PDB file of C-alpha atoms in Angstrom:
ATOM      1  CA  MET A 117       0.000   0.000   0.000  1.00  0.00           C
ATOM      2  CA  LEU A 118       1.531   3.329  -1.079  1.00  0.00           C
ATOM      3  CA  LEU A 119      -0.893   5.769   0.562  1.00  0.00           C
ATOM      4  CA  GLU A 120      -3.580   5.197   3.173  1.00  0.00           C
ATOM      5  CA  LEU A 121      -5.898   7.371   5.250  1.00  0.00           C
ATOM      6  CA  LYS A 122      -7.469   5.778   8.319  1.00  0.00           C
ATOM      7  CA  ASP A 123     -10.481   7.403  10.008  1.00  0.00           C
ATOM      8  CA  VAL A 124      -9.221  10.927   9.333  1.00  0.00           C
ATOM      9  CA  HIS A 125     -11.077  13.829  10.928  1.00  0.00           C
ATOM     10  CA  VAL A 126     -10.188  17.431  10.060  1.00  0.00           C
ATOM     11  CA  HIS A 127     -11.662  20.614  11.527  1.00  0.00           C
ATOM     12  CA  TYR A 128     -11.731  24.253  10.436  1.00  0.00           C
ATOM     13  CA  GLY A 129     -12.346  25.757  13.844  1.00  0.00           C
ATOM     14  CA  LYS A 130     -15.566  24.137  15.082  1.00  0.00           C
ATOM     15  CA  ILE A 131     -16.567  22.959  11.610  1.00  0.00           C
ATOM     16  CA  GLU A 132     -15.743  19.328  10.879  1.00  0.00           C
ATOM     17  CA  ALA A 133     -14.682  19.138   7.228  1.00  0.00           C
ATOM     18  CA  LEU A 134     -13.661  15.450   7.178  1.00  0.00           C
ATOM     19  CA  LYS A 135     -15.651  12.989   9.272  1.00  0.00           C
ATOM     20  CA  GLY A 136     -13.698   9.756   9.422  1.00  0.00           C
ATOM     21  CA  VAL A 137     -12.327   9.482   5.884  1.00  0.00           C
ATOM     22  CA  SER A 138     -10.552   6.220   5.074  1.00  0.00           C
ATOM     23  CA  LEU A 139      -9.094   5.483   1.642  1.00  0.00           C
ATOM     24  CA  GLN A 140      -6.245   3.575   0.037  1.00  0.00           C
ATOM     25  CA  VAL A 141      -4.090   4.170  -3.044  1.00  0.00           C
ATOM     26  CA  ASP A 142      -1.946   1.309  -4.334  1.00  0.00           C
ATOM     27  CA  GLU A 143       1.279   1.860  -6.219  1.00  0.00           C
ATOM     28  CA  GLY A 144       0.680   2.351  -9.947  1.00  0.00           C
ATOM     29  CA  GLU A 145      -3.018   3.216  -9.630  1.00  0.00           C
ATOM     30  CA  ILE A 146      -5.069   6.181 -10.711  1.00  0.00           C
ATOM     31  CA  VAL A 147      -7.642   6.721  -7.958  1.00  0.00           C
ATOM     32  CA  SER A 148     -10.343   9.340  -8.388  1.00  0.00           C
ATOM     33  CA  LEU A 149     -12.155  11.194  -5.612  1.00  0.00           C
ATOM     34  CA  ILE A 150     -15.480  12.655  -6.733  1.00  0.00           C
ATOM     35  CA  GLY A 151     -18.108  14.664  -4.901  1.00  0.00           C
ATOM     36  CA  GLY A 152     -19.959  17.952  -4.844  1.00  0.00           C
ATOM     37  CA  ASN A 153     -18.640  21.377  -3.884  1.00  0.00           C
ATOM     38  CA  GLY A 154     -17.844  21.463  -0.184  1.00  0.00           C
ATOM     39  CA  ALA A 155     -17.681  17.669   0.122  1.00  0.00           C
ATOM     40  CA  GLY A 156     -14.110  17.788   1.449  1.00  0.00           C
ATOM     41  CA  LYS A 157     -12.117  16.760  -1.625  1.00  0.00           C
ATOM     42  CA  THR A 158      -9.555  19.571  -1.482  1.00  0.00           C
ATOM     43  CA  THR A 159      -9.261  19.194   2.287  1.00  0.00           C
ATOM     44  CA  THR A 160      -8.429  15.518   1.781  1.00  0.00           C
ATOM     45  CA  LEU A 161      -5.571  16.377  -0.571  1.00  0.00           C
ATOM     46  CA  LYS A 162      -4.301  19.139   1.719  1.00  0.00           C
ATOM     47  CA  THR A 163      -4.313  16.709   4.645  1.00  0.00           C
ATOM     48  CA  ILE A 164      -2.221  14.232   2.650  1.00  0.00           C
ATOM     49  CA  SER A 165       0.286  16.897   1.606  1.00  0.00           C
ATOM     50  CA  GLY A 166       0.563  18.344   5.109  1.00  0.00           C
ATOM     51  CA  LEU A 167      -1.202  21.665   4.544  1.00  0.00           C
ATOM     52  CA  ARG A 168      -3.972  20.668   6.967  1.00  0.00           C
ATOM     53  CA  SER A 169      -3.561  18.773  10.234  1.00  0.00           C
ATOM     54  CA  CYS A 170      -5.679  15.820  11.318  1.00  0.00           C
ATOM     55  CA  SER A 171      -7.847  16.326  14.389  1.00  0.00           C
ATOM     56  CA  SER A 172      -7.695  12.542  14.697  1.00  0.00           C
ATOM     57  CA  GLY A 173      -6.912   9.565  12.504  1.00  0.00           C
ATOM     58  CA  SER A 174      -3.756   8.665  10.579  1.00  0.00           C
ATOM     59  CA  VAL A 175      -2.088   9.211   7.213  1.00  0.00           C
ATOM     60  CA  PHE A 176       0.320   6.488   6.102  1.00  0.00           C
ATOM     61  CA  PHE A 177       2.782   6.715   3.221  1.00  0.00           C
ATOM     62  CA  GLU A 178       4.797   3.636   2.273  1.00  0.00           C
ATOM     63  CA  GLY A 179       3.703   2.080   5.568  1.00  0.00           C
ATOM     64  CA  ALA A 180       4.945   4.938   7.781  1.00  0.00           C
ATOM     65  CA  ASP A 181       2.679   7.289   9.753  1.00  0.00           C
ATOM     66  CA  ILE A 182       3.413  10.771   8.356  1.00  0.00           C
ATOM     67  CA  GLY A 183       0.852  12.631  10.464  1.00  0.00           C
ATOM     68  CA  SER A 184       3.518  14.713  12.213  1.00  0.00           C
ATOM     69  CA  MET A 185       5.766  15.114   9.161  1.00  0.00           C
ATOM     70  CA  PRO A 186       5.968  18.739   7.865  1.00  0.00           C
ATOM     71  CA  GLY A 187       4.841  19.419   4.326  1.00  0.00           C
ATOM     72  CA  HIS A 188       8.263  19.995   2.768  1.00  0.00           C
ATOM     73  CA  ARG A 189       9.458  16.632   4.047  1.00  0.00           C
ATOM     74  CA  ARG A 190       6.406  14.950   2.539  1.00  0.00           C
ATOM     75  CA  VAL A 191       7.465  16.401  -0.807  1.00  0.00           C
ATOM     76  CA  LEU A 192      10.933  14.914  -0.350  1.00  0.00           C
ATOM     77  CA  ALA A 193       9.363  11.599   0.679  1.00  0.00           C
ATOM     78  CA  GLY A 194       7.527  11.472  -2.657  1.00  0.00           C
ATOM     79  CA  ILE A 195       4.188  13.321  -2.371  1.00  0.00           C
ATOM     80  CA  GLY A 196       3.707  15.937  -5.092  1.00  0.00           C
ATOM     81  CA  GLN A 197       0.688  18.174  -5.643  1.00  0.00           C
ATOM     82  CA  ALA A 198      -0.719  20.388  -8.385  1.00  0.00           C
ATOM     83  CA  PRO A 199      -3.197  22.505  -6.396  1.00  0.00           C
ATOM     84  CA  GLU A 200      -6.627  23.782  -7.298  1.00  0.00           C
ATOM     85  CA  GLY A 201      -6.241  27.151  -9.001  1.00  0.00           C
ATOM     86  CA  ARG A 202      -2.754  26.137 -10.210  1.00  0.00           C
ATOM     87  CA  GLY A 203      -0.787  28.375  -7.841  1.00  0.00           C
ATOM     88  CA  ILE A 204       1.874  29.336 -10.360  1.00  0.00           C
ATOM     89  CA  PHE A 205       4.278  32.231  -9.678  1.00  0.00           C
ATOM     90  CA  PRO A 206       3.013  34.820 -12.203  1.00  0.00           C
ATOM     91  CA  GLY A 207       6.068  37.081 -12.257  1.00  0.00           C
ATOM     92  CA  MET A 208       8.544  34.243 -12.793  1.00  0.00           C
ATOM     93  CA  SER A 209       9.301  32.580 -16.108  1.00  0.00           C
ATOM     94  CA  VAL A 210       8.027  29.149 -17.083  1.00  0.00           C
ATOM     95  CA  HIS A 211      11.493  27.709 -16.550  1.00  0.00           C
ATOM     96  CA  GLU A 212      11.834  29.311 -13.117  1.00  0.00           C
ATOM     97  CA  ASN A 213       8.409  27.989 -12.108  1.00  0.00           C
ATOM     98  CA  LEU A 214       9.416  24.463 -13.073  1.00  0.00           C
ATOM     99  CA  LEU A 215      12.641  24.736 -11.093  1.00  0.00           C
ATOM    100  CA  MET A 216      10.633  25.709  -8.011  1.00  0.00           C
ATOM    101  CA  GLY A 217       9.242  22.176  -8.063  1.00  0.00           C
ATOM    102  CA  ALA A 218      12.747  20.881  -7.388  1.00  0.00           C
ATOM    103  CA  TYR A 219      13.542  23.534  -4.749  1.00  0.00           C
ATOM    104  CA  ALA A 220      13.889  21.074  -1.867  1.00  0.00           C
ATOM    105  CA  ARG A 221      15.846  18.498  -3.836  1.00  0.00           C
ATOM    106  CA  LYS A 222      19.620  18.243  -3.522  1.00  0.00           C
ATOM    107  CA  ASP A 223      20.130  15.709  -6.311  1.00  0.00           C
ATOM    108  CA  ASP A 224      20.252  16.222 -10.078  1.00  0.00           C
ATOM    109  CA  HIS A 225      16.825  17.077 -11.502  1.00  0.00           C
ATOM    110  CA  SER A 226      17.770  17.462 -15.160  1.00  0.00           C
ATOM    111  CA  LYS A 227      15.963  14.235 -16.117  1.00  0.00           C
ATOM    112  CA  GLU A 228      12.658  15.382 -14.612  1.00  0.00           C
ATOM    113  CA  LEU A 229      13.056  18.824 -16.227  1.00  0.00           C
ATOM    114  CA  ALA A 230      13.594  17.261 -19.655  1.00  0.00           C
ATOM    115  CA  GLU A 231      10.558  14.988 -19.140  1.00  0.00           C
ATOM    116  CA  ALA A 232       8.367  17.969 -18.190  1.00  0.00           C
ATOM    117  CA  TYR A 233       9.312  19.758 -21.406  1.00  0.00           C
ATOM    118  CA  GLU A 234       8.728  16.531 -23.346  1.00  0.00           C
ATOM    119  CA  LEU A 235       5.259  16.031 -21.851  1.00  0.00           C
ATOM    120  CA  PHE A 236       4.366  19.689 -22.357  1.00  0.00           C
ATOM    121  CA  PRO A 237       6.040  20.981 -25.562  1.00  0.00           C
ATOM    122  CA  ARG A 238       4.148  24.252 -25.200  1.00  0.00           C
ATOM    123  CA  LEU A 239       6.079  24.952 -22.013  1.00  0.00           C
ATOM    124  CA  ALA A 240       9.357  24.409 -23.864  1.00  0.00           C
ATOM    125  CA  GLU A 241       8.242  26.944 -26.474  1.00  0.00           C
ATOM    126  CA  ARG A 242       7.469  29.472 -23.723  1.00  0.00           C
ATOM    127  CA  ARG A 243      10.237  28.704 -21.264  1.00  0.00           C
ATOM    128  CA  SER A 244      11.291  32.381 -20.989  1.00  0.00           C
ATOM    129  CA  GLN A 245       7.747  33.773 -20.877  1.00  0.00           C
ATOM    130  CA  ALA A 246       6.286  35.131 -17.635  1.00  0.00           C
ATOM    131  CA  ALA A 247       3.922  32.484 -16.298  1.00  0.00           C
ATOM    132  CA  GLY A 248       1.211  35.012 -15.456  1.00  0.00           C
ATOM    133  CA  THR A 249       0.826  35.970 -19.127  1.00  0.00           C
ATOM    134  CA  MET A 250      -0.011  32.436 -20.277  1.00  0.00           C
ATOM    135  CA  SER A 251      -3.455  30.974 -20.920  1.00  0.00           C
ATOM    136  CA  GLY A 252      -5.298  28.884 -18.351  1.00  0.00           C
ATOM    137  CA  GLY A 253      -4.440  25.652 -20.125  1.00  0.00           C
ATOM    138  CA  GLU A 254      -0.763  26.528 -20.258  1.00  0.00           C
ATOM    139  CA  GLN A 255      -0.777  27.449 -16.584  1.00  0.00           C
ATOM    140  CA  GLN A 256      -2.354  24.079 -15.747  1.00  0.00           C
ATOM    141  CA  MET A 257       0.378  22.316 -17.707  1.00  0.00           C
ATOM    142  CA  LEU A 258       2.925  24.346 -15.775  1.00  0.00           C
ATOM    143  CA  ALA A 259       1.395  23.427 -12.411  1.00  0.00           C
ATOM    144  CA  ILE A 260       1.534  19.719 -13.257  1.00  0.00           C
ATOM    145  CA  GLY A 261       5.038  20.008 -14.702  1.00  0.00           C
ATOM    146  CA  ARG A 262       6.242  21.814 -11.587  1.00  0.00           C
ATOM    147  CA  ALA A 263       4.823  19.038  -9.378  1.00  0.00           C
ATOM    148  CA  LEU A 264       6.668  16.442 -11.472  1.00  0.00           C
ATOM    149  CA  LEU A 265       9.973  18.191 -10.771  1.00  0.00           C
ATOM    150  CA  SER A 266       9.706  17.000  -7.154  1.00  0.00           C
ATOM    151  CA  LYS A 267       9.963  13.437  -8.537  1.00  0.00           C
ATOM    152  CA  PRO A 268       6.762  12.271  -6.827  1.00  0.00           C
ATOM    153  CA  LYS A 269       5.826   8.680  -6.130  1.00  0.00           C
ATOM    154  CA  VAL A 270       2.212   9.826  -5.837  1.00  0.00           C
ATOM    155  CA  LEU A 271       0.881  12.909  -7.605  1.00  0.00           C
ATOM    156  CA  LEU A 272      -2.126  14.715  -6.109  1.00  0.00           C
ATOM    157  CA  LEU A 273      -4.121  16.546  -8.790  1.00  0.00           C
ATOM    158  CA  ASP A 274      -6.824  18.978  -7.681  1.00  0.00           C
ATOM    159  CA  GLU A 275      -9.322  19.914 -10.420  1.00  0.00           C
ATOM    160  CA  PRO A 276      -6.866  19.876 -13.361  1.00  0.00           C
ATOM    161  CA  SER A 277      -9.608  20.548 -15.952  1.00  0.00           C
ATOM    162  CA  MET A 278     -11.211  23.499 -14.153  1.00  0.00           C
ATOM    163  CA  GLY A 279     -12.004  26.380 -16.497  1.00  0.00           C
ATOM    164  CA  LEU A 280     -10.450  24.783 -19.584  1.00  0.00           C
ATOM    165  CA  ALA A 281     -11.904  24.459 -23.084  1.00  0.00           C
ATOM    166  CA  PRO A 282     -13.023  20.905 -24.019  1.00  0.00           C
ATOM    167  CA  MET A 283     -10.101  20.297 -26.386  1.00  0.00           C
ATOM    168  CA  LEU A 284      -7.609  21.177 -23.661  1.00  0.00           C
ATOM    169  CA  VAL A 285      -9.464  19.019 -21.145  1.00  0.00           C
ATOM    170  CA  GLN A 286      -8.905  16.008 -23.399  1.00  0.00           C
ATOM    171  CA  GLN A 287      -5.229  16.909 -23.752  1.00  0.00           C
ATOM    172  CA  ILE A 288      -4.718  17.264 -20.000  1.00  0.00           C
ATOM    173  CA  PHE A 289      -6.347  13.893 -19.306  1.00  0.00           C
ATOM    174  CA  SER A 290      -4.228  12.203 -21.981  1.00  0.00           C
ATOM    175  CA  ILE A 291      -1.101  13.588 -20.330  1.00  0.00           C
ATOM    176  CA  ILE A 292      -2.280  12.436 -16.886  1.00  0.00           C
ATOM    177  CA  GLU A 293      -2.710   8.942 -18.307  1.00  0.00           C
ATOM    178  CA  GLU A 294       0.801   9.078 -19.778  1.00  0.00           C
ATOM    179  CA  ILE A 295       2.282  10.232 -16.454  1.00  0.00           C
ATOM    180  CA  ASN A 296       0.688   7.221 -14.804  1.00  0.00           C
ATOM    181  CA  ARG A 297       1.904   4.905 -17.566  1.00  0.00           C
ATOM    182  CA  ARG A 298       5.441   6.078 -16.836  1.00  0.00           C
ATOM    183  CA  GLY A 299       5.113   4.896 -13.249  1.00  0.00           C
ATOM    184  CA  THR A 300       3.654   7.716 -11.148  1.00  0.00           C
ATOM    185  CA  THR A 301       0.673   6.886  -8.924  1.00  0.00           C
ATOM    186  CA  ILE A 302      -2.121   9.479  -9.101  1.00  0.00           C
ATOM    187  CA  LEU A 303      -4.867  10.601  -6.730  1.00  0.00           C
ATOM    188  CA  LEU A 304      -7.239  12.746  -8.771  1.00  0.00           C
ATOM    189  CA  VAL A 305      -9.890  15.205  -7.589  1.00  0.00           C
ATOM    190  CA  GLU A 306     -11.911  16.283 -10.598  1.00  0.00           C
ATOM    191  CA  GLN A 307     -15.181  18.130 -11.363  1.00  0.00           C
ATOM    192  CA  ASN A 308     -15.480  16.260 -14.661  1.00  0.00           C
ATOM    193  CA  ALA A 309     -16.669  13.092 -12.971  1.00  0.00           C
ATOM    194  CA  GLN A 310     -17.361  11.159 -16.157  1.00  0.00           C
ATOM    195  CA  GLN A 311     -13.868  11.753 -17.514  1.00  0.00           C
ATOM    196  CA  ALA A 312     -12.296  11.007 -14.138  1.00  0.00           C
ATOM    197  CA  LEU A 313     -14.096   7.682 -13.803  1.00  0.00           C
ATOM    198  CA  ARG A 314     -13.155   6.678 -17.335  1.00  0.00           C
ATOM    199  CA  LEU A 315      -9.498   7.368 -16.550  1.00  0.00           C
ATOM    200  CA  ALA A 316      -9.242   5.924 -13.019  1.00  0.00           C
ATOM    201  CA  HIS A 317      -8.780   2.351 -11.844  1.00  0.00           C
ATOM    202  CA  ARG A 318     -10.763   2.906  -8.642  1.00  0.00           C
ATOM    203  CA  ALA A 319     -12.832   5.719  -7.198  1.00  0.00           C
ATOM    204  CA  TYR A 320     -14.333   7.036  -3.982  1.00  0.00           C
ATOM    205  CA  VAL A 321     -17.463   9.162  -3.616  1.00  0.00           C
ATOM    206  CA  LEU A 322     -17.203  11.832  -0.928  1.00  0.00           C
ATOM    207  CA  GLU A 323     -20.288  13.568   0.504  1.00  0.00           C
ATOM    208  CA  THR A 324     -20.220  16.163   3.292  1.00  0.00           C
ATOM    209  CA  GLY A 325     -16.918  14.893   4.651  1.00  0.00           C
ATOM    210  CA  ARG A 326     -17.682  11.160   4.467  1.00  0.00           C
ATOM    211  CA  ILE A 327     -16.814   8.426   1.995  1.00  0.00           C
ATOM    212  CA  VAL A 328     -20.167   6.978   0.915  1.00  0.00           C
ATOM    213  CA  ARG A 329     -19.079   4.688  -1.936  1.00  0.00           C
ATOM    214  CA  SER A 330     -15.889   3.032  -3.132  1.00  0.00           C
ATOM    215  CA  ALA A 331     -15.558   0.659  -6.080  1.00  0.00           C
ATOM    216  CA  PRO A 332     -13.726   0.093  -9.356  1.00  0.00           C
ATOM    217  CA  ALA A 333     -14.216   3.239 -11.435  1.00  0.00           C
ATOM    218  CA  SER A 334     -15.927   1.350 -14.255  1.00  0.00           C
ATOM    219  CA  GLU A 335     -18.473   0.003 -11.774  1.00  0.00           C
ATOM    220  CA  LEU A 336     -19.306   3.471 -10.468  1.00  0.00           C
ATOM    221  CA  LEU A 337     -19.525   4.795 -14.022  1.00  0.00           C
ATOM    222  CA  ASP A 338     -22.241   2.243 -14.800  1.00  0.00           C
ATOM    223  CA  ASP A 339     -24.066   2.460 -11.462  1.00  0.00           C
ATOM    224  CA  PRO A 340     -27.546   4.006 -11.952  1.00  0.00           C
ATOM    225  CA  GLN A 341     -27.501   5.821  -8.583  1.00  0.00           C
ATOM    226  CA  VAL A 342     -24.052   7.313  -9.164  1.00  0.00           C
ATOM    227  CA  ARG A 343     -25.038   8.205 -12.723  1.00  0.00           C
ATOM    228  CA  ALA A 344     -28.157   9.997 -11.561  1.00  0.00           C
ATOM    229  CA  ALA A 345     -26.537  11.857  -8.663  1.00  0.00           C
ATOM    230  CA  TYR A 346     -23.109  12.705 -10.095  1.00  0.00           C
ATOM    231  CA  LEU A 347     -23.074  12.199 -13.854  1.00  0.00           C
ATOM    232  CA  GLY A 348     -26.238  13.930 -14.996  1.00  0.00           C
ATOM    233  CA  GLY A 349     -28.098  10.779 -16.033  1.00  0.00           C
ATOM    234  CA  ASP A 350     -27.067   9.061 -19.271  1.00  0.00           C
ATOM    235  CA  VAL A 351     -23.320   8.547 -19.650  1.00  0.00           C
ATOM    236  CA  GLY A 352     -23.522   5.938 -22.355  1.00  0.00           C
ATOM    237  CA  GLY A 353     -23.039   8.345 -25.219  1.00  0.00           C
ATOM    238  CA  GLY A 354     -22.853  11.944 -26.289  1.00  0.00           C
ATOM    239  CA  ASP A 355     -20.101  14.497 -26.008  1.00  0.00           C
ATOM    240  CA  THR A 356     -18.088  14.507 -22.795  1.00  0.00           C
ATOM    241  CA  GLY A 357     -18.508  18.261 -22.728  1.00  0.00           C
ATOM    242  CA  ASP A 358     -22.149  17.900 -21.631  1.00  0.00           C
ATOM    243  CA  THR A 359     -22.798  19.350 -18.205  1.00  0.00           C
ATOM    244  CA  ALA A 360     -24.710  18.485 -15.071  1.00  0.00           C
ATOM    245  CA  GLY A 361     -25.302  21.163 -12.457  1.00  0.00           C
ATOM    246  CA  ALA A 362     -23.951  20.966  -8.943  1.00  0.00           C
ATOM    247  CA  GLU A 363     -27.110  21.122  -6.890  1.00  0.00           C
ATOM    248  CA  GLY A 364     -28.860  19.622  -3.892  1.00  0.00           C
ATOM    249  CA  GLU A 365     -27.373  18.879  -0.496  1.00  0.00           C
ATOM    250  CA  ALA A 366     -25.205  16.080  -1.822  1.00  0.00           C
ATOM    251  CA  GLY A 367     -23.965  18.356  -4.596  1.00  0.00           C
ATOM    252  CA  LYS A 368     -23.975  16.966  -8.134  1.00  0.00           C
ATOM    253  CA  VAL A 369     -20.598  17.033  -9.840  1.00  0.00           C
ATOM    254  CA  ALA A 370     -20.370  19.228 -12.935  1.00  0.00           C
ATOM    255  CA  LEU A 371     -19.668  17.040 -15.940  1.00  0.00           C
ATOM    256  CA  GLY A 372     -17.187  18.726 -18.201  1.00  0.00           C
ATOM    257  CA  LYS A 373     -18.350  22.229 -17.357  1.00  0.00           C
ATOM    258  CA  THR A 374     -16.050  24.608 -19.152  1.00  0.00           C
ATOM    259  CA  ALA A 375     -15.304  28.287 -19.399  1.00  0.00           C
ATOM    260  CA  PRO A 376     -13.400  30.190 -22.065  1.00  0.00           C
ATOM    261  CA  GLU A 377      -9.699  29.492 -21.783  1.00  0.00           C
ATOM    262  CA  THR A 378      -8.230  32.373 -19.876  1.00  0.00           C
ATOM    263  CA  GLY A 379      -5.440  32.792 -17.421  1.00  0.00           C
ATOM    264  CA  LYS A 380      -7.878  32.386 -14.551  1.00  0.00           C
ATOM    265  CA  ALA A 381     -10.597  29.810 -14.040  1.00  0.00           C
ATOM    266  CA  ASP A 382     -14.137  30.639 -13.011  1.00  0.00           C
ATOM    267  CA  GLY A 383     -14.327  30.982  -9.246  1.00  0.00           C
ATOM    268  CA  GLU A 384     -10.558  30.859  -8.858  1.00  0.00           C
ATOM    269  CA  ASP A 385     -10.590  33.819  -6.509  1.00  0.00           C
ATOM    270  CA  ALA A 386     -13.303  32.305  -4.328  1.00  0.00           C
ATOM    271  CA  PRO A 387     -12.228  31.057  -0.865  1.00  0.00           C
ATOM    272  CA  ASP A 388     -11.599  27.333  -0.517  1.00  0.00           C
ATOM    273  CA  ALA A 389     -14.944  25.882   0.481  1.00  0.00           C
ATOM    274  CA  GLU A 390     -13.415  22.521   1.245  1.00  0.00           C
TER     275      GLU A 390
END
């Protein structure tokens, strides 16, 4: 077992954001975490990466309890993250942003740098350009490339398709699949639930801070209840750009909801509700 959460509770003041979350990610897998806005998906990733502390419960990585390990040491241990909203350094060049991913490393990172430029040729073309002047899709590529510079064993991806045009969404998911094929385990939080379930090996459904379903992703994709609540009904055909609104207490996951490709995604400036 590469990564495991056991009965994890997390609080924001008196508000309990995670209510006993338990999940497992095996080496080599793509595991997807789906759920409505405010379900606790981003909080789960932040707890794994050390940006949020557990009120109770445990986080294990490669069999060791990392609950008290600071975030920068988790990066060195092999946990990389491309955060929601991308979090690039706008005034720095593309190349400088990528190098920030290797900031804590003391070994040679030239191989990972070359692979990032290979995976994202557009970044190579714009290596001297200020990151803040790039499009939203390019910034998302940069955020993922920067995370890869830390040489992660598991890569945490938080809403990588948010705000991107459909063509770029397909490109990002193809690259995620290639990253996994090259040996990196992936834990994916994604608003495009249909695409996420088609890509993942296994998936968990998170509602109001609790895991309510876990199964092979293909099984959840075909489950009538999951389809009705999270995939907008029929998922057997049609364009993956179709949308389903996020509504109701459980929160229905938007399916491929897109915005014009800009340097900033819709709602990017909104406070983290998870």
